[in-house]
PDB file of C-alpha atoms and ligand atoms in Angstrom:
ATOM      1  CA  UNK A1128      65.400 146.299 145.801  1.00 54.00           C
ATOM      2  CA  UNK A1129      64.900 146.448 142.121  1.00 61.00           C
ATOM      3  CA  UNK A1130      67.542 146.706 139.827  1.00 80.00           C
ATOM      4  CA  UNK A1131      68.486 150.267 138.641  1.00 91.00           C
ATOM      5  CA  UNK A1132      70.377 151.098 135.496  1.00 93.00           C
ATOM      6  CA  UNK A1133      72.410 154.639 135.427  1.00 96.00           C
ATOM      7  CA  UNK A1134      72.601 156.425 132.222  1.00 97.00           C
ATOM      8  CA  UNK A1135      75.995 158.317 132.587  1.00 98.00           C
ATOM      9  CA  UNK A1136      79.312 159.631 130.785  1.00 98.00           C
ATOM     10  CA  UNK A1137      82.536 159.937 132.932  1.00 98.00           C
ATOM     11  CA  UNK A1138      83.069 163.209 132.696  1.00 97.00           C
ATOM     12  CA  UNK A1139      79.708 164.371 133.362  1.00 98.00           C
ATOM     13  CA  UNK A1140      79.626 166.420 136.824  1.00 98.00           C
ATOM     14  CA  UNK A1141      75.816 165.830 137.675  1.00 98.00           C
ATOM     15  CA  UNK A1142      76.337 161.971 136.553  1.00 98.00           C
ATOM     16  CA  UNK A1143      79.023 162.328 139.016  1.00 98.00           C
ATOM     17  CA  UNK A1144      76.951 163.744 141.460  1.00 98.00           C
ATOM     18  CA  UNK A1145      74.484 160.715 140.735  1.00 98.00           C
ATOM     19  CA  UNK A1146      77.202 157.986 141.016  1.00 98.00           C
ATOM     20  CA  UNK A1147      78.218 159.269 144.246  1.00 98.00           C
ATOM     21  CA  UNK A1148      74.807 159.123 146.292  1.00 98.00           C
ATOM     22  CA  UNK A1149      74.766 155.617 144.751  1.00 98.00           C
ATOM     23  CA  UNK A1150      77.381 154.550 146.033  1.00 98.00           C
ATOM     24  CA  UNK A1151      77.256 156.350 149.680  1.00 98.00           C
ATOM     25  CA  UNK A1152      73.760 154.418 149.475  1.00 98.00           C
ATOM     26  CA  UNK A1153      75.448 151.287 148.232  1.00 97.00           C
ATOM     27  CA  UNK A1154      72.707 150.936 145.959  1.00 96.00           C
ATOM     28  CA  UNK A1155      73.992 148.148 142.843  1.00 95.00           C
ATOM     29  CA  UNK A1156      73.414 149.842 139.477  1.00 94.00           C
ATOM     30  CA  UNK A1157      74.392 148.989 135.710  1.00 94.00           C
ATOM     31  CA  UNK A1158      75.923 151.761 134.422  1.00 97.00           C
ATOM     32  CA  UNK A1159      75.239 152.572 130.559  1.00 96.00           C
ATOM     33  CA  UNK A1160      77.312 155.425 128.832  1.00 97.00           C
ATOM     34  CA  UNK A1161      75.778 158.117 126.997  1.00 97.00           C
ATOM     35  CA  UNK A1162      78.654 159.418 125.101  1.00 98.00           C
ATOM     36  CA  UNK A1163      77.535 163.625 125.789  1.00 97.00           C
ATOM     37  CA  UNK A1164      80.503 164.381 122.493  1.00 95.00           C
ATOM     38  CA  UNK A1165      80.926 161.789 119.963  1.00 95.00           C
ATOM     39  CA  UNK A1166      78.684 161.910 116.837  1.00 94.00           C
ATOM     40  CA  UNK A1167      77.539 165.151 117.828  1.00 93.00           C
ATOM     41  CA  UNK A1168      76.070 164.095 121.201  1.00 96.00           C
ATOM     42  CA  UNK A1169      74.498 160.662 121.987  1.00 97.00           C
ATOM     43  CA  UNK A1170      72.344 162.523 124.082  1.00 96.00           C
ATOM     44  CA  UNK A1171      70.692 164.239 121.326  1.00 95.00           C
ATOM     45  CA  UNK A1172      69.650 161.256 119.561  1.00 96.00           C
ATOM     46  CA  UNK A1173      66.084 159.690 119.617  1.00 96.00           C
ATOM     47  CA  UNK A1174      66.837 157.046 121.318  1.00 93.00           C
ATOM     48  CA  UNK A1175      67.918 158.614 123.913  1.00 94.00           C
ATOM     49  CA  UNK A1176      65.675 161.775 124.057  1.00 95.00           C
ATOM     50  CA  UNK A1177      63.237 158.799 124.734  1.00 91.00           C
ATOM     51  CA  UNK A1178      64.251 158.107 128.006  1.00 91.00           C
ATOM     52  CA  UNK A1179      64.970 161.970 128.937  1.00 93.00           C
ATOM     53  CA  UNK A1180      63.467 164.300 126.557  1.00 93.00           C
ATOM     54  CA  UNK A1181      65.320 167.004 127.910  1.00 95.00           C
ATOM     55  CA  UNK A1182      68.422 165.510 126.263  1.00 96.00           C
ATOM     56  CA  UNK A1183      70.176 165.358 129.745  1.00 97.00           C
ATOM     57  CA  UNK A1184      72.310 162.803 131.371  1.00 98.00           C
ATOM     58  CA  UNK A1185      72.106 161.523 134.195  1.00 98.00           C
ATOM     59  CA  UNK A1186      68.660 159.271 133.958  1.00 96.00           C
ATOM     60  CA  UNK A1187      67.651 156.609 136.311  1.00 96.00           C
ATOM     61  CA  UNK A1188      65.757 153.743 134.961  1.00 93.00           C
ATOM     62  CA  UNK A1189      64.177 151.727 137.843  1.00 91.00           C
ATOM     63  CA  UNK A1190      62.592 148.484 136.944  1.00 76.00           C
ATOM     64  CA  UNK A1191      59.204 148.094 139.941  1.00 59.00           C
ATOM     65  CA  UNK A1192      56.027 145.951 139.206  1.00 52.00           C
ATOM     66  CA  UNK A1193      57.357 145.134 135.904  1.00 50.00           C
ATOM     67  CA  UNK A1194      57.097 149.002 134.852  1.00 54.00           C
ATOM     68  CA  UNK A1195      60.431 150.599 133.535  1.00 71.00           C
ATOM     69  CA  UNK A1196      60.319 153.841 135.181  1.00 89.00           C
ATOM     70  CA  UNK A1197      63.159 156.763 133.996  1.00 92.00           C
ATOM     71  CA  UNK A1198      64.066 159.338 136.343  1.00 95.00           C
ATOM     72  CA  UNK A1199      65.780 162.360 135.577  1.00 95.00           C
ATOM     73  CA  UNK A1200      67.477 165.013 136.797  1.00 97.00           C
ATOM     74  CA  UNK A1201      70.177 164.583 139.815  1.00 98.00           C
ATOM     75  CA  UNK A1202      68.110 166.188 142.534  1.00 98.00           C
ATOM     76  CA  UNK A1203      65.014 164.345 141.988  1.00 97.00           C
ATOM     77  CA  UNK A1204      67.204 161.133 141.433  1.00 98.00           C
ATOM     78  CA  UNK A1205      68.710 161.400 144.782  1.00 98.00           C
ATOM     79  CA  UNK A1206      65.884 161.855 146.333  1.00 98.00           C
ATOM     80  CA  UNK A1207      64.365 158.724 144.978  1.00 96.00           C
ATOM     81  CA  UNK A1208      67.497 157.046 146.614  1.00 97.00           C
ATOM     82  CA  UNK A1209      67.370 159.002 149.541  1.00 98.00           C
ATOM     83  CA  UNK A1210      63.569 157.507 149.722  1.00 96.00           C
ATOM     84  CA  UNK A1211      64.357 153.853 148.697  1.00 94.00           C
ATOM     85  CA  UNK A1212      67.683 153.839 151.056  1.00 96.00           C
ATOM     86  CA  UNK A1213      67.386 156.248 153.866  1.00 97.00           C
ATOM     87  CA  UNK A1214      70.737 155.798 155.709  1.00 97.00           C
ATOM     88  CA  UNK A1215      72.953 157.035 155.706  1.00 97.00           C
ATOM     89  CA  UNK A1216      70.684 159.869 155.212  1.00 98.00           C
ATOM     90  CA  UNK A1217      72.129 162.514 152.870  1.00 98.00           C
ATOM     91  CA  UNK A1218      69.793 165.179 154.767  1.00 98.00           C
ATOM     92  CA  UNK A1219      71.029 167.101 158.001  1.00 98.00           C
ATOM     93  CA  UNK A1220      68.095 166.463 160.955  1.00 97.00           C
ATOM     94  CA  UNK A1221      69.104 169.609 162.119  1.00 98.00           C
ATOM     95  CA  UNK A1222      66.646 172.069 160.026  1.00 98.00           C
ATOM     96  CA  UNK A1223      68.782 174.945 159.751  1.00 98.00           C
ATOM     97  CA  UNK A1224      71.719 172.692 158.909  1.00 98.00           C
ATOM     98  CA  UNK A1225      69.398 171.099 156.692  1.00 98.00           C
ATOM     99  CA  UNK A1226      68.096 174.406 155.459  1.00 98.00           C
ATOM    100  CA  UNK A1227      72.237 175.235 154.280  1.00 98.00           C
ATOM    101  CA  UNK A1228      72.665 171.885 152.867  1.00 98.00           C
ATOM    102  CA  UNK A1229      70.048 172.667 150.439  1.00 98.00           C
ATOM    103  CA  UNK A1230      71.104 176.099 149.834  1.00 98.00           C
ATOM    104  CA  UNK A1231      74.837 174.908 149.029  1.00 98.00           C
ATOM    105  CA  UNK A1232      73.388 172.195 146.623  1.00 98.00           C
ATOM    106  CA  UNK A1233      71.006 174.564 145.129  1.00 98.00           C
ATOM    107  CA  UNK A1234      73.622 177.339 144.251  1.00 98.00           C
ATOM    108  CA  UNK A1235      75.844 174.880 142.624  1.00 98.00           C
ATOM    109  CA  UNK A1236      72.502 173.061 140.787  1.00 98.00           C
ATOM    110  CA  UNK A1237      70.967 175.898 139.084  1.00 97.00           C
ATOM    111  CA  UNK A1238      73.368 178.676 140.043  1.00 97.00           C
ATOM    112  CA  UNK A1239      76.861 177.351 138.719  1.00 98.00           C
ATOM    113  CA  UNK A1240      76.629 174.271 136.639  1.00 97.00           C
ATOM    114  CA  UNK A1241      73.367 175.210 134.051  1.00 96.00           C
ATOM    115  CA  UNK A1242      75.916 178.008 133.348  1.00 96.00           C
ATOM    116  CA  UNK A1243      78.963 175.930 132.314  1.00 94.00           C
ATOM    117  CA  UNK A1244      76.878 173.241 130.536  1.00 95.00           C
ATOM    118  CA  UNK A1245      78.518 171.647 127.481  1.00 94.00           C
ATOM    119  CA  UNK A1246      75.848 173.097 125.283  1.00 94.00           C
ATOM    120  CA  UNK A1247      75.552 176.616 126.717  1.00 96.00           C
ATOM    121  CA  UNK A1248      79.368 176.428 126.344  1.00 96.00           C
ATOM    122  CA  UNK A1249      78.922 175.275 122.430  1.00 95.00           C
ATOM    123  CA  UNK A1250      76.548 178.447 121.932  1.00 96.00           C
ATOM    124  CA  UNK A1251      79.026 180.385 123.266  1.00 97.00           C
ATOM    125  CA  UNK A1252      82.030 179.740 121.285  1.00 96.00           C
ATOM    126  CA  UNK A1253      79.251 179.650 118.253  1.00 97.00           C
ATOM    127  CA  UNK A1254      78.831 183.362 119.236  1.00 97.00           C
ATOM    128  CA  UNK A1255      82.907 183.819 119.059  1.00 97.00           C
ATOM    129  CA  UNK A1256      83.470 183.790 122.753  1.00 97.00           C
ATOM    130  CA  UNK A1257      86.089 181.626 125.058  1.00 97.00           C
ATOM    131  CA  UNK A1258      84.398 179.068 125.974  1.00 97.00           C
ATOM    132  CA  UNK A1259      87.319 178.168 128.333  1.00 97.00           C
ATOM    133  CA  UNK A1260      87.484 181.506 129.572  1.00 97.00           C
ATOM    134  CA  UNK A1261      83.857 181.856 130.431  1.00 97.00           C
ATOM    135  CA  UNK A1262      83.239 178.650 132.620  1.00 97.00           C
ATOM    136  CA  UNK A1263      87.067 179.467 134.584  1.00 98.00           C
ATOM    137  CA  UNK A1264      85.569 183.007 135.145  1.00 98.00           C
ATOM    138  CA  UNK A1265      81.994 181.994 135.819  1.00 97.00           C
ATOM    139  CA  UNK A1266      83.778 178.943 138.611  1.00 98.00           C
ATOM    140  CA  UNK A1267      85.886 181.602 140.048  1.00 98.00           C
ATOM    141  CA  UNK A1268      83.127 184.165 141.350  1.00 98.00           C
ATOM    142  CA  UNK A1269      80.970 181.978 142.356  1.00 98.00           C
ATOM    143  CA  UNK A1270      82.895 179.824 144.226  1.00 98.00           C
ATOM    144  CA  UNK A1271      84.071 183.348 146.485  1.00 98.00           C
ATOM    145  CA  UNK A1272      80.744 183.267 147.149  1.00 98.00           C
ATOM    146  CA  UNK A1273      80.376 179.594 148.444  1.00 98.00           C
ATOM    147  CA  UNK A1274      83.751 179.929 150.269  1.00 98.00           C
ATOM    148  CA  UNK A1275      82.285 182.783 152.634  1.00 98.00           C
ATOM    149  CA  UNK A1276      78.760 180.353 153.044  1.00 98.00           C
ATOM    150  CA  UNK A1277      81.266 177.617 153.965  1.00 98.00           C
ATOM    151  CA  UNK A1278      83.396 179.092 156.383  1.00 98.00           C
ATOM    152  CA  UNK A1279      80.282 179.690 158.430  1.00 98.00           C
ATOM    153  CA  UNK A1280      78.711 176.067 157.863  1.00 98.00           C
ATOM    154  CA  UNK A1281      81.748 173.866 156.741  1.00 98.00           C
ATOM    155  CA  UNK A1282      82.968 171.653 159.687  1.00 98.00           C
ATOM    156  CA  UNK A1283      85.049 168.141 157.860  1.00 98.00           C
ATOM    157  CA  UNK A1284      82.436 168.702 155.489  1.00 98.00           C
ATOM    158  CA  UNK A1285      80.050 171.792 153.757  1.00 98.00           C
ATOM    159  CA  UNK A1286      77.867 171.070 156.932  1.00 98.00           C
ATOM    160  CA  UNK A1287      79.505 170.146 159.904  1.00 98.00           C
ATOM    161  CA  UNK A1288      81.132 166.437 160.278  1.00 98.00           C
ATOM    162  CA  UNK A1289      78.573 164.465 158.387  1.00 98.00           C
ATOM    163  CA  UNK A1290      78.370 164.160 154.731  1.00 98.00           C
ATOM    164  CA  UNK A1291      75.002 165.507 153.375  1.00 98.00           C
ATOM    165  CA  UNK A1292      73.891 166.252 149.634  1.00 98.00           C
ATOM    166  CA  UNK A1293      75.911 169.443 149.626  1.00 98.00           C
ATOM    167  CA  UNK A1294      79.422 167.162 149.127  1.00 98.00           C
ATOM    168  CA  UNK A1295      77.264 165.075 146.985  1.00 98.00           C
ATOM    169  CA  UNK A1296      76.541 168.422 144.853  1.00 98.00           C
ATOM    170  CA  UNK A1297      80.352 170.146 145.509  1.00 98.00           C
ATOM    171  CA  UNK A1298      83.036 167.785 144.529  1.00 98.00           C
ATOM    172  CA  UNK A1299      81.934 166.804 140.966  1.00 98.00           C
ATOM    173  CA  UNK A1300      81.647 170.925 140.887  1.00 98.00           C
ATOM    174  CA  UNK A1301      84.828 171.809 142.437  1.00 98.00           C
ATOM    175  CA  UNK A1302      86.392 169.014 139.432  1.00 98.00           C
ATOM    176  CA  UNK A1303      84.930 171.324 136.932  1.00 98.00           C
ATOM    177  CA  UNK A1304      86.624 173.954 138.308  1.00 98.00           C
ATOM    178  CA  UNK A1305      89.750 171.974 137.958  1.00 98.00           C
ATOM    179  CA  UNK A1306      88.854 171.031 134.613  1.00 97.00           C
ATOM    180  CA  UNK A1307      88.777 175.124 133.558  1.00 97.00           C
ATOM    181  CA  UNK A1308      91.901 175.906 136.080  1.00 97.00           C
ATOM    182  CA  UNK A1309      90.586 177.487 138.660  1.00 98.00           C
ATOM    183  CA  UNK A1310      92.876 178.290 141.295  1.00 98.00           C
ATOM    184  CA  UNK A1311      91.216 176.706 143.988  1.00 98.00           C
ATOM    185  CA  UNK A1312      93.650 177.713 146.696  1.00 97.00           C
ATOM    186  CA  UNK A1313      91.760 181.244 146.849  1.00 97.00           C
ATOM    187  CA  UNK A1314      89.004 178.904 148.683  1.00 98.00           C
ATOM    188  CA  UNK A1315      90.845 177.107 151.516  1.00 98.00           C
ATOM    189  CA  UNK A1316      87.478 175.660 152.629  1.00 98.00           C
ATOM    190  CA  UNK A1317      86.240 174.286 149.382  1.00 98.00           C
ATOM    191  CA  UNK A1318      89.860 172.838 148.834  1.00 98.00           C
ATOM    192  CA  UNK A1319      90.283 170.914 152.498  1.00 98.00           C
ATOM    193  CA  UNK A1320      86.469 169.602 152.548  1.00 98.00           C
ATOM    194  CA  UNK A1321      87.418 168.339 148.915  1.00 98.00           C
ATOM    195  CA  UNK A1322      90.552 167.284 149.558  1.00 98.00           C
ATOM    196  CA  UNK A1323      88.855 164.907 152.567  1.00 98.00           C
ATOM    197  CA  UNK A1324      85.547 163.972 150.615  1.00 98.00           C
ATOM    198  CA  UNK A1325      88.075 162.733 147.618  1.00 98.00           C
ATOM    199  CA  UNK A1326      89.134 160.277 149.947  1.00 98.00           C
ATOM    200  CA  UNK A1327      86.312 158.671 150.658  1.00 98.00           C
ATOM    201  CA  UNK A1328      85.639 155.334 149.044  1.00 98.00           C
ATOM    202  CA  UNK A1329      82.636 156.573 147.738  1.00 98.00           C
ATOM    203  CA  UNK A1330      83.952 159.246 146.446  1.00 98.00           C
ATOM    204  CA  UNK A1331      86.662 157.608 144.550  1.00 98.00           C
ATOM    205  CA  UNK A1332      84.612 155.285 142.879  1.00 98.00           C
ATOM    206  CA  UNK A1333      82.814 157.597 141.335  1.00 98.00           C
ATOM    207  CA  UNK A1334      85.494 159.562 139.919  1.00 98.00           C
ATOM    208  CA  UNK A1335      85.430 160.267 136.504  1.00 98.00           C
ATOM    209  CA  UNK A1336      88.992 158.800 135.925  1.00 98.00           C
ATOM    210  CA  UNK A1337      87.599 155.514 137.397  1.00 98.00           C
ATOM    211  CA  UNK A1338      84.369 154.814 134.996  1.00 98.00           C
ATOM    212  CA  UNK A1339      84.096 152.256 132.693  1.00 97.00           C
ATOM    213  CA  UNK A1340      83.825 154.639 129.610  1.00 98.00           C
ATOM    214  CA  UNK A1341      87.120 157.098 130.747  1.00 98.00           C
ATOM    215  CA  UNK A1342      89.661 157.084 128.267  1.00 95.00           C
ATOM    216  CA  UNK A1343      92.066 154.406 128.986  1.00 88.00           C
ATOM    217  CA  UNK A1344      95.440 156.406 130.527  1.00 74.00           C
TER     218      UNK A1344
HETATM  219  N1  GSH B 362      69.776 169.849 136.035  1.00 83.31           N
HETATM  220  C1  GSH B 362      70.206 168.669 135.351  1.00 83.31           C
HETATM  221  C2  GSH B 362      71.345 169.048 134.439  1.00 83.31           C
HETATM  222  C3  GSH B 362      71.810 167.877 133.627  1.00 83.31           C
HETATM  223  C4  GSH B 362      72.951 168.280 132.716  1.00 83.31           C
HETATM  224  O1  GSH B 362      73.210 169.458 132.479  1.00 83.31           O
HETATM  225  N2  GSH B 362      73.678 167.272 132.222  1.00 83.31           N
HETATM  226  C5  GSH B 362      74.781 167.521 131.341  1.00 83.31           C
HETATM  227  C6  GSH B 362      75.985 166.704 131.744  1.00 83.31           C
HETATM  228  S1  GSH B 362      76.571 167.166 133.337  1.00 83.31           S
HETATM  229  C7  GSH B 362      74.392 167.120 129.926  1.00 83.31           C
HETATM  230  O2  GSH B 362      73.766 166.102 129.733  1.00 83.31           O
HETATM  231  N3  GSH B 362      74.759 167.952 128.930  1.00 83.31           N
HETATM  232  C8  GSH B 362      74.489 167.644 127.568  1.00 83.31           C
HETATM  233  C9  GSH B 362      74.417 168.851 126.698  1.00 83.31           C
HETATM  234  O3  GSH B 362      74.634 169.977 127.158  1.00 83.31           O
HETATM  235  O4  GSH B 362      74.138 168.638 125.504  1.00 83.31           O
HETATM  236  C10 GSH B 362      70.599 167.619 136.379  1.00 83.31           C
HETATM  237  O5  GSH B 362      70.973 167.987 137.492  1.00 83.31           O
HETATM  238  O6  GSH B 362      70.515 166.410 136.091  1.00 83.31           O
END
């Protein structure tokens, strides 16, 4: 397989997301930091709004038939890899299984996250509002939602016993909600199918405590 190069910053939840379907996939990447806060935002820079003009981390460049290819956004990244590496297969073969997994992902994708982004969360405190406040309150109602979905799909994992895209998609969520202080034990599901995935080698190594570019403890 050609060599692919991940453009990521440690504490970046859809990086995250990105880092762990590479390494479920154990697909060997170079991992480049885009630092999202110093200077302003590396990710606003030219350079960088070159290889996602959306000024978005994560991007996947893939180097095939001499062509450097970027690929952006975490859904259609991980279904590159999904493509390139099928097992283990982050999709349920099940359809209505498969059907949730999506679902789950999908809330948390354009549902939960886009709402809590670092720059939505800059125009808010711009407009006088708690930043803070907003993302811990915005985490907290939506994740009552997910916990009733998941007590009707969640078996070790969101769906069933086998990891699919939806753990990929939760955990770098439910450490957001972390981040703001959510009090997760108001979702007993979310918190044990966490609790599990965080122990998962592939899991761990793409925690953002563990990345190359995390502040040194
Ligand atoms: N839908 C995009 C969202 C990407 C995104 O929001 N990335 C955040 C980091 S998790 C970012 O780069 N934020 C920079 C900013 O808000 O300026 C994806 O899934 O890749």
């Amino acid at each position: 397989m050609s060599k692919v190069k991940l453009f990521s910053y440690w504490r970046s939840s859809c990086s995250y997301r990105v880092r762990i379907a590479l390494n479920l996939k154990a697909i060997p990447h170079e991992y480049v930091t885009i630092n999202l806060v110093k200077d302003g935002g590396e990710q606003k820079k030219d350079h960088f709004l070159k290889i996602n003009p959306f000024g978005f981390i994560p991007s996947l460049e893939v180097n095939g038939d001499n062509n450097q290819n970027q690929i952006f956004e975490s859904l259609a990244i991980i279904d590159y890899l999904e493509n390139i590496n099928p097992e283990p297969s982050l999709y349920p073969k099940d359809l209505i299984d498969r059907a949730n997994a999506i679902a789950i992902t999908e809330s948390i994708n354009s549902g939960i996250q886009p709402l809590q982004n670092l720059f939505v969360l800059a125009e808010i405190e711009n407009l006088g509002g708690n930043k803070d406040q907003w993302a811990k309150q915005l985490i907290t109602k939506k994740f009552k939602s997910l916990e009733n979905i998941m007590t009707k799909t969640a078996g070790k994992y969101c769906i069933g016993d086998t990891i699919t895209i939806a753990d990929v998609f939760l955990v770098p969520q439910v450490y957001n909600a972390y981040r703001y202080g959510v009090d997760m034990s108001q979702y007993p599901t979310i918190e044990r199918v966490n609790k599990l995935l965080e122990e998962h080698e592939a899991f761990k190594a793409a925690h953002p405590s563990v990345q190359p570019d995390a502040p040194k403890q």
